[in-house]
mmCIF file of C-alpha atoms in Angstrom:
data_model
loop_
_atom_site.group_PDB
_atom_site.id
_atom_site.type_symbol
_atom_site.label_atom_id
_atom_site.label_comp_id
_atom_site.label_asym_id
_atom_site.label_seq_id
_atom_site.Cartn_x
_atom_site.Cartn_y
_atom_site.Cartn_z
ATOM 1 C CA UNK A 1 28.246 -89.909 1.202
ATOM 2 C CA UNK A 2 26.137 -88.925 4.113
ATOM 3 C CA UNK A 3 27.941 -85.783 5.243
ATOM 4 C CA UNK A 4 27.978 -84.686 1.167
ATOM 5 C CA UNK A 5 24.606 -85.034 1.236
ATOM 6 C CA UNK A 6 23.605 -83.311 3.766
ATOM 7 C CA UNK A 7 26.319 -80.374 2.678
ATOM 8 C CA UNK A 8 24.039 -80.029 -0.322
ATOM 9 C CA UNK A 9 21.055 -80.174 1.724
ATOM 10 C CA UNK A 10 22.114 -77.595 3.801
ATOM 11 C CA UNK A 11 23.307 -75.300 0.553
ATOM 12 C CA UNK A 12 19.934 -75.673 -1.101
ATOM 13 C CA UNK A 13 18.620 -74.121 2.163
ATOM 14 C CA UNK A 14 20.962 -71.575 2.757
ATOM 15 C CA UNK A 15 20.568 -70.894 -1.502
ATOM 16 C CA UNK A 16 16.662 -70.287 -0.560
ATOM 17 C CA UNK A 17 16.744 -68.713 2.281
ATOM 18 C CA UNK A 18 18.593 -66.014 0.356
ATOM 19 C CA UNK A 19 16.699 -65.725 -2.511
ATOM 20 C CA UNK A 20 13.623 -65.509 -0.047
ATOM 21 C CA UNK A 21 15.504 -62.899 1.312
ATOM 22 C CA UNK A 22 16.451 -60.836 -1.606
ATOM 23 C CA UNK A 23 12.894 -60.789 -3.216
ATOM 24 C CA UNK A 24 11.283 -59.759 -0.163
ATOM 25 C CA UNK A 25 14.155 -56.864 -0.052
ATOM 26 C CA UNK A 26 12.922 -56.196 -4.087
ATOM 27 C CA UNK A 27 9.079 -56.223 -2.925
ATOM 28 C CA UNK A 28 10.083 -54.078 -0.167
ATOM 29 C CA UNK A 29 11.925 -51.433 -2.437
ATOM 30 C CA UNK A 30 9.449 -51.723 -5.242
ATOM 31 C CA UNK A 31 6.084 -51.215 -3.054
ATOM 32 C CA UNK A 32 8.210 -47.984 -1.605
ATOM 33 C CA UNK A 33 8.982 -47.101 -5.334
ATOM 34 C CA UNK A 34 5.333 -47.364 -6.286
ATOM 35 C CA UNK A 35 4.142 -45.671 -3.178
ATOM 36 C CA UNK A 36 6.805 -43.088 -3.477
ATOM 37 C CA UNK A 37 5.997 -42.245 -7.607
ATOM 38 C CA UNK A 38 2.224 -42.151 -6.519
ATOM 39 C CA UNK A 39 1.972 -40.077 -3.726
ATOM 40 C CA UNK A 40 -0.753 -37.786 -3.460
ATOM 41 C CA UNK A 41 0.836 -34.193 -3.548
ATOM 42 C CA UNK A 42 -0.062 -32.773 0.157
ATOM 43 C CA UNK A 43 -3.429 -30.266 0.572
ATOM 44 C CA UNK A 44 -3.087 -26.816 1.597
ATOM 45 C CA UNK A 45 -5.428 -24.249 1.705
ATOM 46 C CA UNK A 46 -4.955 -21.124 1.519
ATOM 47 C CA UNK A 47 -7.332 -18.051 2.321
ATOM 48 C CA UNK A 48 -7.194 -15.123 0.191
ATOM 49 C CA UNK A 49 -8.899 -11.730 -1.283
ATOM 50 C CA UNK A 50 -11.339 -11.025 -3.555
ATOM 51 C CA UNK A 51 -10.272 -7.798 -5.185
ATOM 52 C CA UNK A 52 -6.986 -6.512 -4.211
ATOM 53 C CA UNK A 53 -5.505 -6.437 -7.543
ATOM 54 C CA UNK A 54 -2.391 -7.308 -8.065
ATOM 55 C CA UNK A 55 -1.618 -8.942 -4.954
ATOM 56 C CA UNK A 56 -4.128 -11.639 -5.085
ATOM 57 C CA UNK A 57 -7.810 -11.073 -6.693
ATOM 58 C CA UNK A 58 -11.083 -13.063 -8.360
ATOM 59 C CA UNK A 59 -10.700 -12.694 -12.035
ATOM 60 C CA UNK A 60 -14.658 -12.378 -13.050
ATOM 61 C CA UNK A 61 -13.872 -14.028 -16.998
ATOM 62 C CA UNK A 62 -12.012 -16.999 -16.029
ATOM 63 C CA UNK A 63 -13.081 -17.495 -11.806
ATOM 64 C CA UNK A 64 -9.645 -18.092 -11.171
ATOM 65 C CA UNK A 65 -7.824 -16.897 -8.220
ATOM 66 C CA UNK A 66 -4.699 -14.692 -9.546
ATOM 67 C CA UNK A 67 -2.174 -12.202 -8.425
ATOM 68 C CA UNK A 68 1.481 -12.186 -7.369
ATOM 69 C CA UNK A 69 0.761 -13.713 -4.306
ATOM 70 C CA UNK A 70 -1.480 -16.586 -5.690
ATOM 71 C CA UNK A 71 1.410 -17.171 -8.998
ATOM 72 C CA UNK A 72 4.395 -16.974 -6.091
ATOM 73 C CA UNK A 73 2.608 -20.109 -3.740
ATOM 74 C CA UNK A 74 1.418 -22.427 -6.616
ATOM 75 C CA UNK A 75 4.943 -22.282 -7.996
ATOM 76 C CA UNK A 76 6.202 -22.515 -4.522
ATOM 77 C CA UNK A 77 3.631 -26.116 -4.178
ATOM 78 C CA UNK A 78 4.832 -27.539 -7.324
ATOM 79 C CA UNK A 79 8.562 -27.182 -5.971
ATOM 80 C CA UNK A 80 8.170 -28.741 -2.332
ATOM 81 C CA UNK A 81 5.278 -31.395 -3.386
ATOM 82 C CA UNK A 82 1.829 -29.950 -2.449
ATOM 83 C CA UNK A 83 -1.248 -28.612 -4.040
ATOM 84 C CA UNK A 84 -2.914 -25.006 -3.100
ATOM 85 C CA UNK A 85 -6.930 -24.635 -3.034
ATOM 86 C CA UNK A 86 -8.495 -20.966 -2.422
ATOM 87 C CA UNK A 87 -11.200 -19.599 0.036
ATOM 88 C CA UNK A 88 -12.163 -16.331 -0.561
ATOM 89 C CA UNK A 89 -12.176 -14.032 2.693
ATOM 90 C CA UNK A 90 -12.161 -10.593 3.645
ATOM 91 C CA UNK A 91 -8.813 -9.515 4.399
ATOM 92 C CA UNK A 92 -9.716 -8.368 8.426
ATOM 93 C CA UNK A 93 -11.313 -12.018 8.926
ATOM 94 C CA UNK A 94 -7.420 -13.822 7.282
ATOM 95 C CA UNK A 95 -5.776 -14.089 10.816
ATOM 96 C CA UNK A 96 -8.702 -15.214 12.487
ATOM 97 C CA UNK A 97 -9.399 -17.583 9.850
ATOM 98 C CA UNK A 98 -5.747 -19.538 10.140
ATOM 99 C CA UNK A 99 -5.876 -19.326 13.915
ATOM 100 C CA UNK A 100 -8.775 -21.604 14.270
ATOM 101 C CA UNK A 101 -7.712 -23.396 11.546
ATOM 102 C CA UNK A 102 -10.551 -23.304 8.667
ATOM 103 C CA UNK A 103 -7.144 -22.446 6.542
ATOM 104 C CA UNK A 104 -3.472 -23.400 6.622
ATOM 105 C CA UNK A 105 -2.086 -20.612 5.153
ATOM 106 C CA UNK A 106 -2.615 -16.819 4.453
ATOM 107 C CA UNK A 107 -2.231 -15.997 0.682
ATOM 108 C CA UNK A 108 -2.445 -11.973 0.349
ATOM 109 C CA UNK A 109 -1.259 -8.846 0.581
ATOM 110 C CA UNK A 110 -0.050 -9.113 4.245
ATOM 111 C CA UNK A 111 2.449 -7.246 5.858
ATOM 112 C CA UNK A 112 4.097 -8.738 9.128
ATOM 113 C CA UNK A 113 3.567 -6.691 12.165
ATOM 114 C CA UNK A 114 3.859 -7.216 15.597
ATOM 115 C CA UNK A 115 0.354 -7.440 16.494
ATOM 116 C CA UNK A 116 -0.404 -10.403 13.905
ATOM 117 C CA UNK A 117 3.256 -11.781 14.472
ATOM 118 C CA UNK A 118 1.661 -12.636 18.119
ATOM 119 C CA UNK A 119 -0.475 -15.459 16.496
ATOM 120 C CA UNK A 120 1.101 -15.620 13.194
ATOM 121 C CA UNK A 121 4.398 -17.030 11.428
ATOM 122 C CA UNK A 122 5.168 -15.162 8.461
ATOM 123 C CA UNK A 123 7.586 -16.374 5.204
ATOM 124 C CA UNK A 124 10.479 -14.601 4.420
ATOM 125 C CA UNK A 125 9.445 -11.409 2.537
ATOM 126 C CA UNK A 126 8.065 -12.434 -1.545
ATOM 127 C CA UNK A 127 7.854 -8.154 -1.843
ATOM 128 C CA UNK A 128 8.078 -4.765 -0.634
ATOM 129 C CA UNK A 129 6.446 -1.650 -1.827
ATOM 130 C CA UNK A 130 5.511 1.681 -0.707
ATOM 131 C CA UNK A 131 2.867 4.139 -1.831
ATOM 132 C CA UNK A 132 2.642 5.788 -5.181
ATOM 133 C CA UNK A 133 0.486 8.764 -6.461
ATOM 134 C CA UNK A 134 -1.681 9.669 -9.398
ATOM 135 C CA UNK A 135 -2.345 12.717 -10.563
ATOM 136 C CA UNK A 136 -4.298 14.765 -13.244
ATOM 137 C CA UNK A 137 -3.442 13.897 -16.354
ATOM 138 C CA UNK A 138 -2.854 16.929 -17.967
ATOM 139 C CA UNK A 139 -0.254 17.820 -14.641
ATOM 140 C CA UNK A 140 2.933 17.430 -16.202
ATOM 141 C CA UNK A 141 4.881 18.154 -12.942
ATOM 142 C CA UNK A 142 7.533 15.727 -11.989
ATOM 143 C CA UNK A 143 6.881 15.107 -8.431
ATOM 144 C CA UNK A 144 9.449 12.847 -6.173
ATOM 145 C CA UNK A 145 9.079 13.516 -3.024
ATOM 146 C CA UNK A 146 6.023 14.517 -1.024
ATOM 147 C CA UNK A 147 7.741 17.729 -0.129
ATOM 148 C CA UNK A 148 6.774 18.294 -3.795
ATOM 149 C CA UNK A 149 2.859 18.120 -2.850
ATOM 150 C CA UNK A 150 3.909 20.895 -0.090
ATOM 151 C CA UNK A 151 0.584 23.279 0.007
ATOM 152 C CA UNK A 152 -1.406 21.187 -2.149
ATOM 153 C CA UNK A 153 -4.477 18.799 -1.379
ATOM 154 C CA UNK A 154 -4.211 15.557 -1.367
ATOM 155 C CA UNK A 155 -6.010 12.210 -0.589
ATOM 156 C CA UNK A 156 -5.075 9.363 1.279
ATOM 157 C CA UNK A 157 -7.021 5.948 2.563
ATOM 158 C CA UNK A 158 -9.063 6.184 5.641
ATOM 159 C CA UNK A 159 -7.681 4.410 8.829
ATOM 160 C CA UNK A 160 -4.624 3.939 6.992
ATOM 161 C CA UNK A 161 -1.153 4.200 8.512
ATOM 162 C CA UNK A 162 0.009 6.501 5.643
ATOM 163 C CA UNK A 163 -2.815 8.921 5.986
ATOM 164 C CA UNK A 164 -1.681 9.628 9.522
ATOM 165 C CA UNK A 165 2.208 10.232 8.480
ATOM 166 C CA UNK A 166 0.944 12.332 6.012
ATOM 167 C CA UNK A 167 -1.506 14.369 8.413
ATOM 168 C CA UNK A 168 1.912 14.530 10.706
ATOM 169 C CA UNK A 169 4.018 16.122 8.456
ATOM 170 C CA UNK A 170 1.582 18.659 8.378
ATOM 171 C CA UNK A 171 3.035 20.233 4.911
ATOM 172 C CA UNK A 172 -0.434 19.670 2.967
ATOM 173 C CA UNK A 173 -3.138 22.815 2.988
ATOM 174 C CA UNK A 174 -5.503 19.707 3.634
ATOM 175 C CA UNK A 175 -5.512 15.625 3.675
ATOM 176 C CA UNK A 176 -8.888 14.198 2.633
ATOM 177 C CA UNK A 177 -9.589 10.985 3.519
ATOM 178 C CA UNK A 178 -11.245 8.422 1.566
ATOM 179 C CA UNK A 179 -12.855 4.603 2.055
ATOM 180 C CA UNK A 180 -12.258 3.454 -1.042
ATOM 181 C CA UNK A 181 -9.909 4.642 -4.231
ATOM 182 C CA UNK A 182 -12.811 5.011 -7.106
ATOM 183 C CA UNK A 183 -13.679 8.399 -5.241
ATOM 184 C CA UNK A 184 -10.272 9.182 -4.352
ATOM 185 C CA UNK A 185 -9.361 9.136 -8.125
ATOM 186 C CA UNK A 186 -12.057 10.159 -9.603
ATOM 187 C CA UNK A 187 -11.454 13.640 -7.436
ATOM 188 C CA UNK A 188 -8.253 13.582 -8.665
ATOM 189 C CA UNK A 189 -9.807 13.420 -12.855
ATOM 190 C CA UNK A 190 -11.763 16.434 -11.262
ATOM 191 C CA UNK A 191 -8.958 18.479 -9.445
ATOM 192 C CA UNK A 192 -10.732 18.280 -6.638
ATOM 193 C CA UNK A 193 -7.219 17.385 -4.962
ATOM 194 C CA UNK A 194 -3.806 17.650 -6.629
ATOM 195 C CA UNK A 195 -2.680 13.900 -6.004
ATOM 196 C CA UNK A 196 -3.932 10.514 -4.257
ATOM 197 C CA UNK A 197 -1.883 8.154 -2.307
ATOM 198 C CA UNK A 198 -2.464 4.265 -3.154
ATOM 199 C CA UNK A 199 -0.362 1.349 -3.095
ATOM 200 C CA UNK A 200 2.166 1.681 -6.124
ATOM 201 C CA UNK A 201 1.212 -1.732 -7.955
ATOM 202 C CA UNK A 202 -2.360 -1.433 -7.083
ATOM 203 C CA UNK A 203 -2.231 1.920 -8.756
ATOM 204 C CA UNK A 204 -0.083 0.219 -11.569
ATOM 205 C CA UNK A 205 -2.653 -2.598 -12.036
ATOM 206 C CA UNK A 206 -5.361 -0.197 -12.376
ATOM 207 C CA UNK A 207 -3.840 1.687 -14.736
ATOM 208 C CA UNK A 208 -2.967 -0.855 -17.238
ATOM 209 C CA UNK A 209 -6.650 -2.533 -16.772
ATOM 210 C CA UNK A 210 -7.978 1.146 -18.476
ATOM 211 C CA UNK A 211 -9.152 2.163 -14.966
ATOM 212 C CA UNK A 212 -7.350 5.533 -14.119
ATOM 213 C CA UNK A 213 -9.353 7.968 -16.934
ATOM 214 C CA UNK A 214 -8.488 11.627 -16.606
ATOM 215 C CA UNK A 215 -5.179 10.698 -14.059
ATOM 216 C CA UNK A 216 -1.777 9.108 -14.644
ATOM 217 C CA UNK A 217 0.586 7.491 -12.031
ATOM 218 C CA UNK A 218 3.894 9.481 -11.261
ATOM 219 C CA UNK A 219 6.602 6.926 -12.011
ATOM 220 C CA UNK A 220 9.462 7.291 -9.832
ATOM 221 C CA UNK A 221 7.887 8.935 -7.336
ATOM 222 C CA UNK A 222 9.735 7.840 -3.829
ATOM 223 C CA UNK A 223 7.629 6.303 -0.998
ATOM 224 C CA UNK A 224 7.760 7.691 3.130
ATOM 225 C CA UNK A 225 8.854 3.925 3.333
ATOM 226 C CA UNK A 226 8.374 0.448 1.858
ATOM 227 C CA UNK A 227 6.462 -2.408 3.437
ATOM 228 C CA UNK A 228 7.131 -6.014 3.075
ATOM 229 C CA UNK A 229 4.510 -8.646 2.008
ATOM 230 C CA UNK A 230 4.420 -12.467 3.271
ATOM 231 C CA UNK A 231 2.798 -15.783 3.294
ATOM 232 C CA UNK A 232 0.802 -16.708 6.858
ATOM 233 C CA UNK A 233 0.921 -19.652 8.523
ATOM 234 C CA UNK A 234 -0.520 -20.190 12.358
ATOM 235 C CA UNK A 235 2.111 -19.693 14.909
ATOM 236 C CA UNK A 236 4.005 -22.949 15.299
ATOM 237 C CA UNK A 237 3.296 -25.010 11.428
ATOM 238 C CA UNK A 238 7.056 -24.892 10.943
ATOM 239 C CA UNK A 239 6.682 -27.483 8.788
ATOM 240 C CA UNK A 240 4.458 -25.637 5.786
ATOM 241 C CA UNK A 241 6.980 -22.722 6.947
ATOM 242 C CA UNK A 242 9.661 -24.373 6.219
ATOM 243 C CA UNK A 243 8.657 -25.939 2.860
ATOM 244 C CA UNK A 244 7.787 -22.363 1.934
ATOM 245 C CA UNK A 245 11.088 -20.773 2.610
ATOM 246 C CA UNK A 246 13.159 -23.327 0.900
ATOM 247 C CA UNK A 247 10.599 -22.419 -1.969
ATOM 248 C CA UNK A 248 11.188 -18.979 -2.208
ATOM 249 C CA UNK A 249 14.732 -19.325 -1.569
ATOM 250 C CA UNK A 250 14.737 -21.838 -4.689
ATOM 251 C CA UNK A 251 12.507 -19.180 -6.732
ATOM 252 C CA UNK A 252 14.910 -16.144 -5.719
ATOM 253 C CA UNK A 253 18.044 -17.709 -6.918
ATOM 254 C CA UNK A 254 16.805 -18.855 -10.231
ATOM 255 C CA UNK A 255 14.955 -15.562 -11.139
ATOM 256 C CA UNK A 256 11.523 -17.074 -11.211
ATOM 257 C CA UNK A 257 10.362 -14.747 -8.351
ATOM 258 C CA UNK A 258 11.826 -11.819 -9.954
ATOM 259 C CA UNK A 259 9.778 -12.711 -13.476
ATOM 260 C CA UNK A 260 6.949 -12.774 -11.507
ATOM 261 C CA UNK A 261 7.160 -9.162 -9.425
ATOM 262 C CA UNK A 262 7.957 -7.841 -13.112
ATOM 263 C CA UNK A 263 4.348 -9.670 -14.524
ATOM 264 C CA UNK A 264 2.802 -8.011 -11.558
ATOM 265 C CA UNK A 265 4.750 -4.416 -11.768
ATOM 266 C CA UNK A 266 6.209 -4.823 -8.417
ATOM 267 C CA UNK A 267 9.320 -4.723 -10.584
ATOM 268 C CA UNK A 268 10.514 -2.325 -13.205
#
């Protein structure tokens, strides 16, 4: 009678210890649940510009940051679990600004070279482009090629890398140079110069905002070369990098990235 009883004594313990057991294992896995479902999505923030339409602008109705750049990382965020907020910067202050860390990441118009890739990890490429042209309106030519512009005057951006290759060729009867593209077309409207060299979806952008009176783009018209654009990070955050990457990857494969360069006329 003794050892029975103390069998049952000692299966009432064993029966408690293990439902002790098992509901700490079930507060365990439901405080992880809880904390898991409620996570707060992770902060980045992201420096951009103010007015390089389309890559990634200030729209004055609605104050919202927009642009191919700015619709490629908040789809990217809502993939890989974090939230984007914008600082507007001038584009020559971006490095500097994710260097000493006042932002995580670089959300522009930025094209990977060596010189920033010194301080700077870039994403896998969301774009490339290359120049385009405009011309007079009433020019009905179909230019393709710059040898087309052969003799003519033309215009090109000041300090810009494509202003010196054209300068090199040395085919034009003169390359003007100009700080900013309201003057550059508007000498076009006056045929002051037979074309102007901008960046094809900037030039696009314009165009379908109303902003190109008197000049039309020349579809089809085939760059010197095309230049990739990327996300920034500082040299070393592998793990935004990373995130990013799997992001576009994700994006690429499914066609979302494509629907996007087509909103944004990087795309045909």
């Amino acid at each position: 009678m003794h050892q029975h009883t103390s069998h049952l004594a000692s299966g009432k313990s064993a029966g408690f210890s293990h439902r002790v057991i098992l509901a700490a294992a079930l507060a365990m896995t439901l405080a992880f649940g809880i904390s898991q479902g409620h996570a707060a999505p992770l902060k980045v923030s992201a420096g951009t510009t103010p007015s390089s339409i389309p890559n990634a602008f200030l729209d004055l109705k609605t104050q919202q940051i927009e642009g191919v750049m700015p619709d490629v990382i908040r789809e990217i965020g809502k993939r890989e679990g974090f939230d984007v907020s914008f600082d507007i910067i001038p584009f020559s202050a971006l490095v500097q600004s994710v260097v000493s860390n006042k932002i995580d990441l670089i959300v522009a118009g930025m094209t990977p070279t060596p010189k920033r890739q010194e301080v700077v990890d870039f994403s896998e490429p969301v774009a490339e482009f290359g120049k385009g042209i405009i011309v007079n309106a009433s020019d009905k030519q179909n230019y393709r090629t710059v040898q087309d512009l052969k003799g003519t005057i033309i215009g090109a951006g000041a300090g810009e890398e494509t202003a010196d290759e054209l300068m090199k060729l040395g085919i034009f009867k003169e390359v003007k140079l100009y700080t900013n593209g309201a003057d550059m077309a508007r000498d076009v409207a006056l045929g002051r110069i037979t074309a102007a060299f901008n960046d094809y979806p900037i030039l696009k952008a314009q165009e379908a905002a109303g902003a190109m009176q008197g000049t039309r783009v020349v579809d089809g018209f085939i760059p010197l070369r095309k230049v990739p654009i990327a996300f920034g990070v500082k040299k070393g955050n592998t793990a935004l990098l990373t995130k990013i990457n799997s992001g576009l990857a994700k994006m690429k494969a499914d066609g979302s990235l494509e629907a996007i360069l087509k909103k944004w006329k990087f795309k045909d």
